[in-house]
XYZ file of N, CA and C in Angstrom:
786
model
N -3.985 -8.222 14.952
C -3.421 -7.615 13.943
C -4.214 -6.725 13.450
N -4.075 -5.381 13.302
C -4.942 -4.736 13.277
C -4.487 -3.421 12.339
N -5.021 -2.731 11.317
C -4.681 -1.857 10.331
C -5.662 -0.551 9.841
N -5.073 0.245 9.315
C -5.980 1.314 8.827
C -5.252 1.935 7.572
N -5.967 2.096 6.747
C -5.300 3.037 5.453
C -5.322 4.575 5.793
N -4.378 5.007 6.059
C -4.506 6.506 6.515
C -4.843 7.582 5.798
N -3.965 7.181 4.248
C -4.323 8.012 2.934
C -3.982 6.978 2.290
N -4.619 7.368 0.697
C -4.294 6.474 -0.167
C -4.597 7.212 -1.936
N -3.605 7.586 -2.344
C -3.922 8.036 -3.817
C -2.572 9.011 -4.349
N -2.627 9.630 -5.218
C -1.596 10.334 -5.851
C -0.994 11.729 -5.077
N -2.277 12.158 -3.935
C -2.299 13.129 -3.299
C -1.020 12.580 -1.707
N -0.987 11.349 -1.683
C -0.209 10.963 -0.695
C -0.726 9.371 0.033
N 0.508 8.673 0.218
C -0.254 7.438 0.842
C 0.608 6.910 2.112
N -0.113 6.315 3.138
C 0.593 5.895 3.903
C -0.508 4.905 4.929
N 0.027 3.748 5.336
C -1.148 2.834 6.213
C -0.355 2.219 7.069
N -1.192 2.422 8.589
C -0.956 2.288 9.668
C -1.016 0.388 9.855
N -0.379 -0.276 10.503
C -0.326 -1.600 11.012
C 0.133 -1.925 12.574
N -0.398 -2.847 13.432
C -0.176 -2.817 14.444
C -0.302 -4.048 15.104
N 0.471 -4.544 15.707
C 0.140 -5.829 16.869
C -0.147 -5.468 18.038
N -0.348 -6.283 18.768
C -0.441 -6.069 20.279
C 0.806 -5.308 21.103
N 2.344 -5.523 20.302
C 3.463 -5.167 20.927
C 4.260 -4.192 19.809
N 3.702 -4.528 18.411
C 4.655 -3.496 17.313
C 3.755 -2.547 16.350
N 4.185 -1.528 15.822
C 3.554 -0.906 14.895
C 4.182 0.042 13.916
N 3.996 -0.133 12.889
C 4.635 0.398 11.745
C 3.658 1.301 10.869
N 4.182 2.133 10.191
C 3.892 3.067 8.997
C 4.059 2.478 7.719
N 3.560 1.844 6.532
C 3.906 1.821 5.504
C 4.029 2.916 4.737
N 4.985 3.442 4.329
C 5.058 4.871 3.547
C 4.567 5.770 4.852
N 5.064 7.236 4.119
C 4.579 8.392 4.939
C 4.675 9.469 3.958
N 3.760 9.511 2.932
C 3.591 10.695 1.651
C 2.852 11.535 1.768
N 2.256 11.822 3.010
C 1.834 13.412 3.573
C 2.502 13.757 4.190
N 2.591 15.055 4.457
C 3.365 15.898 5.469
C 3.491 15.409 6.987
N 4.444 15.544 7.541
C 4.545 14.989 8.886
C 3.068 15.222 9.598
N 2.574 16.765 9.666
C 1.808 16.906 10.687
C 0.267 16.536 9.895
N 0.391 16.131 8.962
C -1.058 15.425 8.308
C -0.856 14.201 8.597
N 0.468 13.344 8.932
C 0.282 11.789 9.467
C -0.196 11.892 10.696
N 0.331 12.738 11.495
C -0.048 12.676 12.835
C -1.248 13.232 13.333
N -2.129 13.866 12.219
C -3.682 14.204 12.423
C -4.235 12.789 12.061
N -3.795 12.329 10.984
C -4.514 10.717 10.465
C -4.410 10.014 11.509
N -3.215 9.604 12.235
C -3.314 8.772 13.209
C -4.046 9.156 14.500
N -4.114 10.594 14.940
C -4.884 11.152 16.138
C -6.475 10.508 15.541
N -6.817 10.310 14.371
C -8.576 10.233 13.901
C -8.363 8.714 14.059
N -7.408 7.860 14.255
C -7.786 6.478 14.977
C -7.366 6.235 16.238
N -7.058 7.519 17.047
C -6.486 6.993 18.468
C -5.232 6.356 18.688
N -4.267 7.060 17.683
C -3.121 6.543 17.738
C -2.113 7.616 17.771
N -0.718 7.771 18.049
C 0.141 8.818 17.696
C 1.641 8.066 17.377
N 2.466 9.115 16.880
C 3.504 8.448 16.597
C 4.534 7.716 17.476
N 4.123 7.925 18.569
C 4.573 7.291 19.899
C 4.406 5.632 19.766
N 3.612 5.574 18.972
C 3.318 4.168 18.804
C 3.609 3.306 17.814
N 4.521 4.024 17.037
C 5.007 3.652 15.888
C 6.299 3.056 15.873
N 6.716 1.779 15.733
C 8.176 1.523 15.718
C 8.987 1.705 14.412
N 8.486 1.809 13.198
C 9.087 2.032 12.207
C 8.247 2.345 11.139
N 9.062 3.033 9.948
C 8.271 3.712 8.819
C 8.870 2.681 7.246
N 7.976 1.791 6.872
C 8.524 0.995 5.914
C 8.268 1.498 4.725
N 9.277 1.902 4.063
C 9.282 2.413 2.367
C 9.135 1.631 1.229
N 7.988 2.026 0.968
C 8.187 1.089 -0.687
C 8.942 1.420 -2.089
N 8.584 2.580 -2.000
C 9.915 3.152 -3.288
C 9.717 4.955 -2.876
N 10.744 5.785 -3.805
C 10.896 6.995 -3.629
C 10.096 8.003 -4.129
N 9.004 7.951 -4.621
C 7.948 8.767 -5.166
C 7.640 9.788 -4.073
N 7.181 11.089 -4.338
C 7.064 11.757 -3.622
C 6.028 11.378 -2.630
N 4.609 11.103 -3.305
C 3.329 10.807 -2.640
C 3.635 9.319 -1.553
N 4.910 9.156 -1.438
C 5.094 7.659 -0.413
C 5.905 8.052 0.534
N 6.646 9.453 0.410
C 8.101 9.911 1.292
C 8.273 10.886 2.086
N 6.813 11.785 1.304
C 7.127 13.431 1.676
C 7.157 13.460 3.435
N 6.845 12.973 4.017
C 6.888 13.267 5.445
C 8.114 12.450 6.315
N 8.595 11.698 5.884
C 9.267 10.781 6.317
C 10.778 11.174 7.108
N 11.262 12.383 6.340
C 12.178 13.158 6.680
C 11.981 13.531 8.025
N 10.676 14.454 8.324
C 10.555 15.584 9.360
C 9.958 14.259 10.249
N 9.619 13.534 10.161
C 9.097 12.290 10.841
C 10.276 11.662 11.651
N 11.276 11.442 10.964
C 12.607 10.428 11.609
C 12.977 11.448 12.236
N 12.961 12.995 11.666
C 13.838 13.699 13.179
C 13.126 13.722 13.904
N 11.781 14.118 14.311
C 10.935 14.452 15.088
C 10.388 13.825 16.174
N 10.445 12.534 15.485
C 10.343 11.068 16.419
C 11.483 10.216 16.479
N 12.363 10.595 16.296
C 13.087 9.640 16.179
C 12.810 8.111 15.982
N 12.307 7.695 14.573
C 11.807 6.957 14.708
C 12.740 6.080 13.391
N 12.625 4.721 13.390
C 13.911 3.594 12.363
C 12.860 4.056 11.061
N 13.863 4.213 9.895
C 13.159 4.094 8.403
C 13.708 2.721 7.688
N 12.978 2.296 7.549
C 13.584 0.980 6.692
C 13.200 1.067 5.101
N 14.333 0.631 4.162
C 14.094 0.616 2.552
C 15.012 0.189 2.092
N 14.984 -0.461 1.097
C 16.326 -1.409 0.272
C 17.270 -0.246 0.293
N 18.558 -0.751 -0.303
C 19.608 0.038 -0.415
C 19.438 0.764 -2.154
N 18.819 0.426 -3.036
C 18.807 1.535 -4.094
C 17.576 2.744 -3.808
N 16.579 1.743 -2.764
C 15.729 3.380 -2.335
C 16.418 4.449 -1.678
N 17.068 3.755 -0.759
C 17.945 4.705 0.148
C 18.667 5.760 -0.694
N 19.378 5.113 -1.469
C 19.926 6.146 -2.392
C 19.214 6.933 -3.279
N 17.948 6.629 -3.692
C 17.456 7.748 -4.424
C 16.753 8.570 -3.645
N 16.158 8.146 -1.990
C 15.763 9.140 -1.108
C 16.592 10.214 -0.810
N 18.117 10.000 -0.470
C 18.844 10.730 0.036
C 18.774 12.212 0.047
N 18.032 12.554 -1.393
C 18.342 14.009 -1.455
C 16.918 14.758 -1.350
N 15.905 13.664 -1.302
C 14.775 14.167 -1.214
C 13.875 14.350 0.032
N 14.774 13.825 1.463
C 14.128 13.665 2.632
C 14.674 14.337 3.500
N 15.752 15.080 3.146
C 16.818 15.654 4.064
C 17.600 14.484 5.232
N 18.227 14.952 6.142
C 19.156 14.456 6.741
C 18.282 13.138 7.529
N 18.808 12.004 7.518
C 18.192 11.223 8.614
C 19.123 10.183 9.441
N 19.325 10.831 10.241
C 20.451 10.011 11.494
C 20.749 8.715 11.143
N 22.019 8.318 11.019
C 22.712 7.129 10.572
C 21.913 5.893 11.448
N 21.635 6.116 12.811
C 21.177 5.177 13.678
C 19.881 4.729 13.321
N 19.296 5.498 12.664
C 17.969 5.233 12.396
C 17.374 4.921 10.842
N 18.557 4.578 10.002
C 18.613 4.186 8.904
C 18.846 2.585 8.725
N 17.907 1.734 8.246
C 17.830 0.635 8.348
C 17.596 -0.141 6.931
N 18.442 -1.266 6.527
C 17.880 -1.742 5.241
C 17.241 -3.243 5.172
N 16.297 -2.836 4.280
C 15.116 -3.919 4.418
C 15.343 -4.464 2.890
N 15.982 -5.731 2.302
C 16.461 -5.847 1.112
C 15.095 -6.541 0.568
N 14.764 -6.641 -0.594
C 14.141 -6.923 -1.405
C 14.009 -8.570 -1.592
N 12.595 -9.060 -1.041
C 12.365 -10.768 -1.184
C 13.078 -11.389 0.107
N 12.773 -10.465 1.522
C 13.339 -11.000 2.412
C 12.266 -10.537 3.432
N 12.573 -11.162 4.533
C 11.741 -10.955 5.815
C 12.448 -10.476 7.236
N 11.798 -9.660 8.047
C 12.220 -9.102 9.272
C 11.322 -9.563 10.436
N 11.407 -9.727 11.348
C 10.547 -10.537 12.298
C 10.732 -9.427 13.513
N 9.544 -9.143 13.964
C 9.542 -8.145 15.102
C 8.440 -8.731 16.164
N 9.022 -9.370 17.643
C 8.262 -10.238 18.178
C 7.483 -11.296 17.568
N 5.863 -11.098 17.441
C 5.196 -12.222 16.929
C 4.886 -11.715 15.177
N 5.318 -10.530 14.803
C 4.892 -10.033 13.467
C 6.321 -10.563 12.579
N 5.761 -11.123 11.561
C 6.821 -11.539 10.539
C 6.292 -10.499 9.153
N 7.584 -9.790 8.554
C 7.126 -8.794 7.659
C 8.208 -9.495 6.696
N 7.220 -9.556 5.091
C 8.050 -9.945 4.098
C 7.726 -8.921 3.070
N 9.033 -8.675 2.432
C 9.067 -7.664 1.241
C 8.766 -8.471 -0.023
N 8.570 -7.724 -1.332
C 8.414 -8.566 -2.778
C 8.669 -7.607 -3.503
N 9.039 -7.692 -4.483
C 9.038 -7.006 -5.558
C 7.921 -6.385 -6.305
N 7.730 -5.352 -6.819
C 6.755 -4.901 -7.883
C 6.917 -4.148 -9.060
N 6.337 -3.907 -10.007
C 6.873 -3.418 -11.376
C 6.276 -1.878 -11.550
N 7.198 -1.000 -11.461
C 6.478 0.235 -11.247
C 7.990 0.867 -11.603
N 7.700 2.502 -11.855
C 9.015 3.241 -12.637
C 9.713 4.048 -11.634
N 9.920 3.213 -10.353
C 10.671 3.717 -9.377
C 12.119 2.487 -9.658
N 12.955 3.245 -8.707
C 14.366 2.540 -8.947
C 14.427 1.126 -8.341
N 13.954 0.859 -7.331
C 13.553 -1.049 -7.043
C 12.410 -0.852 -5.734
N 11.247 -0.577 -6.511
C 9.759 -0.733 -5.612
C 9.687 -2.141 -5.213
N 9.248 -2.006 -3.979
C 8.756 -2.989 -3.226
C 7.701 -3.126 -2.391
N 6.887 -3.857 -1.862
C 5.667 -3.556 -1.116
C 5.628 -4.795 -0.032
N 5.023 -5.252 0.937
C 5.075 -6.170 2.030
C 3.713 -6.763 2.145
N 3.901 -8.088 3.118
C 3.141 -8.573 3.728
C 3.382 -9.141 4.894
N 2.420 -8.868 5.857
C 2.516 -8.773 7.382
C 1.649 -10.353 7.485
N 2.476 -10.970 8.603
C 2.260 -12.308 8.976
C 1.964 -11.972 10.558
N 0.998 -12.676 11.360
C 1.086 -12.992 12.532
C -0.022 -13.821 12.823
N 0.743 -14.720 13.612
C 0.094 -16.178 14.067
C -0.592 -16.761 12.730
N -1.980 -16.774 12.589
C -2.224 -17.378 11.316
C -3.219 -16.479 10.513
N -2.770 -14.919 10.483
C -3.178 -13.839 10.004
C -2.349 -13.579 9.054
N -2.655 -12.949 7.800
C -2.060 -12.368 6.684
C -2.643 -11.281 6.465
N -1.651 -10.112 6.165
C -2.267 -8.699 5.777
C -1.114 -8.588 4.637
N -1.787 -8.209 2.914
C -0.994 -7.829 1.967
C -1.446 -6.594 1.498
N -0.261 -5.687 1.316
C -0.187 -4.497 0.707
C 0.334 -4.500 -0.695
N -0.298 -4.178 -1.903
C 0.489 -4.184 -2.894
C -0.383 -2.745 -4.041
N 0.423 -1.749 -4.074
C -0.334 -0.869 -4.829
C 0.976 -0.370 -5.703
N 0.966 0.487 -6.629
C 1.894 0.826 -7.141
C 2.592 -0.041 -8.320
N 1.839 -0.665 -8.949
C 2.497 -1.913 -9.710
C 1.833 -1.851 -11.142
N 2.407 -1.855 -12.630
C 1.847 -1.833 -13.601
C 1.114 -3.204 -13.995
N 1.646 -4.276 -13.441
C 0.782 -5.678 -13.372
C 1.495 -6.262 -12.228
N 0.182 -7.736 -12.142
C 0.543 -8.310 -10.989
C 0.911 -9.789 -11.179
N 2.209 -9.991 -11.378
C 2.779 -11.107 -11.474
C 2.642 -12.325 -11.133
N 2.668 -13.734 -11.396
C 2.496 -14.756 -10.668
C 3.386 -14.705 -9.461
N 4.768 -14.091 -9.770
C 5.514 -14.305 -8.275
C 4.990 -13.401 -6.993
N 4.414 -12.039 -7.667
C 3.561 -11.519 -6.808
C 2.380 -12.158 -6.141
N 1.464 -12.831 -7.303
C 0.346 -13.580 -6.377
C 0.886 -14.687 -5.732
N 1.622 -15.258 -5.843
C 2.765 -16.405 -4.772
C 2.945 -15.738 -3.266
N 3.093 -14.375 -3.205
C 3.629 -13.743 -2.042
C 2.377 -13.591 -1.460
N 1.128 -13.146 -2.154
C -0.007 -12.347 -1.235
C -1.316 -13.367 -1.088
N -0.987 -14.391 -1.831
C -2.206 -15.275 -1.951
C -2.468 -15.747 -0.587
N -4.029 -16.294 -0.740
C -4.665 -16.087 0.600
C -4.463 -15.321 1.872
N -4.651 -14.022 1.769
C -4.585 -13.177 2.958
C -5.943 -12.709 3.263
N -5.733 -12.335 4.266
C -7.207 -12.628 5.135
C -7.636 -11.121 4.735
N -6.790 -10.260 4.677
C -7.215 -9.011 4.120
C -6.072 -8.202 3.154
N -6.616 -7.367 2.259
C -5.706 -6.731 1.062
C -5.675 -5.275 1.210
N -4.725 -4.825 1.187
C -4.890 -3.220 0.382
C -4.535 -3.277 -0.847
N -5.304 -3.476 -1.999
C -4.767 -3.505 -3.223
C -5.154 -2.496 -4.182
N -4.155 -2.531 -5.267
C -4.691 -1.199 -6.176
C -5.793 -1.107 -7.369
N -6.717 -0.290 -7.249
C -7.226 -0.240 -8.165
C -7.673 1.097 -8.829
N -6.582 1.509 -9.489
C -6.075 2.817 -9.893
C -7.025 3.530 -11.063
N -7.747 2.771 -11.908
C -7.964 3.461 -13.040
C -9.132 2.935 -13.721
N -9.986 3.547 -14.230
C -10.950 3.188 -15.304
C -10.460 3.477 -16.744
N -9.796 2.002 -17.380
C -9.384 2.397 -18.781
C -10.002 3.103 -19.866
N -11.319 3.085 -19.548
C -12.216 4.248 -20.426
C -12.211 5.448 -20.099
N -12.115 5.600 -18.962
C -11.843 6.926 -18.367
C -10.856 7.628 -18.537
N -9.573 6.918 -18.352
C -8.350 7.424 -18.333
C -7.934 7.791 -20.003
N -8.663 7.045 -20.715
C -8.237 7.012 -22.445
C -8.755 8.297 -22.629
N -10.095 8.537 -22.246
C -10.884 10.063 -22.812
C -10.678 11.208 -21.818
N -9.784 11.181 -21.050
C -9.759 11.970 -20.102
C -8.333 12.821 -20.661
N -8.272 13.782 -19.687
C -7.339 15.127 -19.790
C -6.107 14.974 -19.766
N -5.514 13.493 -19.717
C -4.216 13.602 -19.276
C -3.470 13.673 -20.695
N -2.237 14.033 -20.887
C -1.713 14.020 -21.845
C -1.376 12.769 -22.357
N -1.088 12.480 -23.901
C -0.686 10.785 -24.109
C 0.648 10.352 -23.236
N 1.242 10.903 -23.075
C 2.713 10.588 -22.661
C 2.412 9.993 -21.048
N 1.374 10.521 -20.505
C 0.982 10.097 -18.937
C 0.369 8.972 -18.890
N -0.756 9.165 -19.844
C -1.852 7.976 -19.956
C -0.992 6.783 -20.604
N 0.142 6.792 -21.245
C 0.739 5.699 -21.742
C 1.602 5.165 -20.298
N 2.369 6.034 -19.585
C 3.088 5.462 -18.873
C 1.942 5.076 -17.675
N 0.965 5.576 -17.285
C -0.245 4.829 -16.551
C -0.371 3.362 -16.927
N -0.692 3.213 -18.199
C -1.225 1.986 -18.678
C 0.019 0.813 -19.066
N 0.988 1.488 -18.578
C 2.294 0.446 -18.995
C 2.293 -0.343 -17.711
N 3.395 -1.519 -18.173
C 3.813 -2.520 -17.128
C 4.784 -1.886 -15.941
N 5.011 -0.598 -16.118
C 5.473 0.145 -14.772
C 4.605 1.268 -14.277
N 3.354 0.840 -14.703
C 2.257 2.250 -14.249
C 1.490 1.721 -13.130
N 0.441 1.579 -13.548
C -0.405 1.806 -12.106
C -1.938 0.344 -12.693
N -2.116 -0.543 -12.369
C -3.314 -1.439 -12.328
C -4.680 -0.827 -12.124
N -5.500 -1.052 -13.224
C -6.749 -0.815 -13.663
C -7.617 -1.463 -12.607
N -8.753 -1.380 -12.447
C -9.974 -1.756 -12.086
C -9.884 -3.100 -12.279
N -10.431 -3.520 -13.732
C -10.387 -4.796 -14.235
C -9.262 -5.907 -13.827
N -7.988 -5.196 -14.391
C -6.848 -6.158 -14.184
C -6.493 -6.126 -12.493
N -6.977 -5.473 -11.833
C -6.822 -5.610 -10.393
C -7.829 -7.107 -9.797
N -9.129 -6.825 -10.410
C -9.948 -7.602 -10.196
C -9.611 -9.013 -10.436
N -9.061 -9.350 -11.956
C -8.808 -10.459 -12.197
C -7.554 -11.384 -11.360
N -6.596 -10.096 -10.737
C -5.335 -10.904 -10.296
C -5.943 -11.259 -8.821
N -6.949 -10.361 -8.414
C -7.675 -10.930 -6.992
C -8.408 -12.061 -6.988
N -8.871 -12.467 -8.116
C -9.850 -13.450 -7.996
C -8.992 -14.711 -8.100
N -7.578 -14.753 -8.351
C -6.237 -15.803 -8.520
C -5.507 -15.639 -7.007
N -6.016 -14.802 -6.207
C -5.475 -14.814 -4.777
C -6.502 -14.923 -3.762
N -7.628 -14.643 -3.797
C -8.442 -14.902 -2.863
C -8.830 -16.394 -2.554
N -8.712 -16.965 -1.305
C -8.855 -18.392 -0.804
C -10.793 -18.117 -0.156
N -10.801 -19.534 -0.076
C -12.452 -19.670 0.331
C -12.403 -19.438 1.766
N -12.508 -18.454 2.358
C -12.504 -17.876 3.501
C -13.127 -16.346 3.613
N -13.149 -15.998 4.842
C -13.467 -14.431 4.887
C -12.848 -13.979 4.834
N -12.831 -12.561 3.324
C -11.678 -11.721 3.304
C -12.087 -10.649 3.174
N -11.311 -9.409 3.459
C -11.346 -8.293 3.110
C -10.427 -7.646 1.992
N -11.116 -6.851 1.149
C -10.350 -6.143 -0.007
C -10.504 -5.033 0.191
N -9.403 -3.703 0.548
C -9.474 -2.632 0.207
C -9.063 -2.273 -0.997
N -9.748 -1.626 -1.616
C -9.548 -1.052 -3.383
C -8.750 0.142 -2.761
N -7.202 0.446 -3.405
C -6.725 1.654 -2.777
C -5.836 2.308 -3.948
N -5.394 3.475 -3.859
C -4.810 4.553 -4.987
C -5.474 4.417 -6.002
N -6.945 4.972 -5.471
C -7.539 5.186 -6.747
C -7.681 6.752 -7.492
N -7.682 6.646 -8.910
C -7.324 8.071 -9.416
C -8.326 9.034 -9.081
N -8.035 10.383 -8.674
C -9.355 11.292 -8.858
C -9.687 11.615 -9.940
N -8.652 11.699 -11.051
C -9.293 11.998 -12.087
C -9.847 11.277 -13.393
N -9.377 9.446 -12.795
C -9.656 8.576 -14.301
C -10.482 7.698 -13.207
N -11.087 7.609 -12.202
C -12.039 6.374 -11.292
C -12.812 7.322 -10.332
N -13.791 6.355 -9.937
C -14.504 6.489 -8.948
C -14.974 5.672 -8.004
N -15.100 6.052 -6.841
C -15.368 4.819 -5.879
C -16.609 3.688 -6.333
N -17.519 4.286 -6.525
C -18.644 3.425 -7.169
C -18.278 2.659 -8.208
N -17.569 3.036 -9.163
C -17.169 2.443 -10.321
C -16.188 1.422 -9.895
N -15.110 1.596 -9.340
C -13.988 0.991 -8.743
C -14.900 -0.736 -8.645
N -15.397 0.031 -7.142
C -16.493 -1.528 -6.491
C -17.105 -2.160 -7.374
N -17.890 -1.356 -8.448
C -18.800 -2.358 -9.046
C -17.874 -3.107 -10.326
N -16.816 -2.603 -10.790
C -16.157 -3.050 -11.718
C -15.373 -4.337 -11.583
N -14.805 -4.068 -9.891
C -14.499 -5.286 -9.129
C -15.322 -6.426 -8.635
N -16.349 -5.718 -8.208
C -17.389 -6.837 -8.140
C -17.704 -7.826 -8.915
N -18.090 -7.182 -10.386
C -18.860 -7.955 -11.180
C -17.535 -8.580 -12.039
N -16.247 -8.271 -11.901
C -14.945 -9.059 -12.744
C -15.100 -10.469 -11.611
N -15.030 -10.255 -10.565
C -14.833 -11.218 -9.409
C -16.072 -12.209 -9.390
N -17.168 -11.766 -9.376
C -18.071 -12.385 -9.719
C -18.318 -13.301 -10.910
N -17.791 -12.662 -12.082
C -17.802 -13.370 -13.426
C -16.882 -14.487 -13.335
N -15.911 -14.200 -12.250
C -14.580 -15.649 -12.228
C -15.081 -16.473 -11.151
N -16.365 -16.233 -10.846
C -16.963 -17.336 -9.728
C -16.894 -17.217 -7.992
N -16.273 -15.956 -7.826
C -16.198 -15.290 -6.482
C -17.289 -14.278 -5.870
N -18.254 -14.520 -5.372
C -19.405 -13.550 -4.808
C -18.893 -13.031 -3.573
N -19.162 -11.621 -4.050
C -18.618 -10.912 -3.391
C -19.933 -10.272 -2.269
N -19.448 -10.121 -0.794
C -20.718 -9.866 -0.179
C -21.035 -11.111 0.948
N -20.473 -12.474 0.274
C -20.187 -13.819 1.161
C -19.409 -13.883 1.509
N -18.301 -14.171 0.889
C -16.831 -14.586 1.408
C -15.961 -13.153 1.346
N -16.085 -12.597 0.357
C -15.218 -11.623 -0.150
C -16.004 -10.135 0.156
N -15.397 -9.344 1.145
C -16.012 -7.877 1.546
C -15.147 -6.649 0.807
N -15.643 -5.860 -0.031
C -15.173 -4.889 -0.600
C -15.246 -3.780 0.153
N -14.139 -2.756 0.129
C -13.981 -1.626 0.890
C -13.607 -0.199 -0.043
N -13.717 1.087 0.097
C -13.111 1.761 -0.576
C -12.336 2.356 0.314
N -10.912 3.033 0.120
C -10.210 4.192 0.547
C -10.364 5.458 0.190
N -9.737 6.473 0.977
C -9.846 7.680 0.564
C -8.464 8.312 0.848
N -8.205 9.425 0.051
C -7.097 10.304 -0.187
C -7.423 11.102 1.198
N -8.223 11.521 1.964
C -8.638 12.295 2.735
C -8.808 11.844 4.335
N -9.481 10.887 4.368
C -10.009 10.298 5.574
C -9.562 8.905 5.687
N -8.842 8.497 7.002
C -8.287 7.083 7.130
C -9.573 6.107 7.393
N -9.504 5.035 6.981
C -10.261 4.065 7.319
C -10.346 3.371 9.041
N -11.527 2.830 9.389
C -11.810 2.815 10.502
C -10.629 1.587 10.860
N -9.785 1.961 12.098
C -8.888 0.607 12.297
C -9.513 -0.815 12.595
N -9.140 -1.596 11.513
C -9.918 -2.839 11.466
C -9.231 -3.757 12.055
N -9.607 -5.147 12.479
C -8.913 -6.415 12.847
C -8.758 -7.316 11.512
N -7.737 -7.906 11.683
C -7.643 -8.911 10.502
C -7.900 -10.137 10.731
């Protein structure tokens, strides 16, 4: 199993995951043209993609879905409430390309099993995904105000994580955002801070080689170096030495990560 974070942040989100037989996008929150360019940068095209898995209906996760569906005839997977919320936002998606992926269920595609799980975000029915192939496990979790014990149970002992590390609390509190937006980000249906992300990760990382890709970093309320330092320090305070078993990486809103093997 291999993956690349094509884009991550408030300007757009999309992650490419593949096995030898199947490939999927998790969200398509950039324009269709930009998604195609990001795929080309890692040596892939939409012809490789067997489906798009939607997490929730916010524009930075669905912007390119309608055009990609119509242009490439690719299947789109989302739960019923998310489909209802997307209907007026993505344009016409042919009925034969509309598939339901219910919350807390799994779908299998050859050797790949994909499991959905609920998160806490201000969308109608947000969910993220865990990918299993043979003995390898990739978990993707962003856009959640907190990480519950149930979420931790789903993602525990993954070989790789794409994990939200959205903001530094002090930067957010002192920043230019109006209080209403700050309150929303800090709430249980907002986004996870660097420190809270690290504490959650300390409880799900197993004693094996693990890669963590810090994602959905705020441009205004975080910095890559700060996120990495905050997460590293918190993990080490919890007894997990980064650089030995746990390897931290950051993601970018503009450049895809290298296609890496889980």
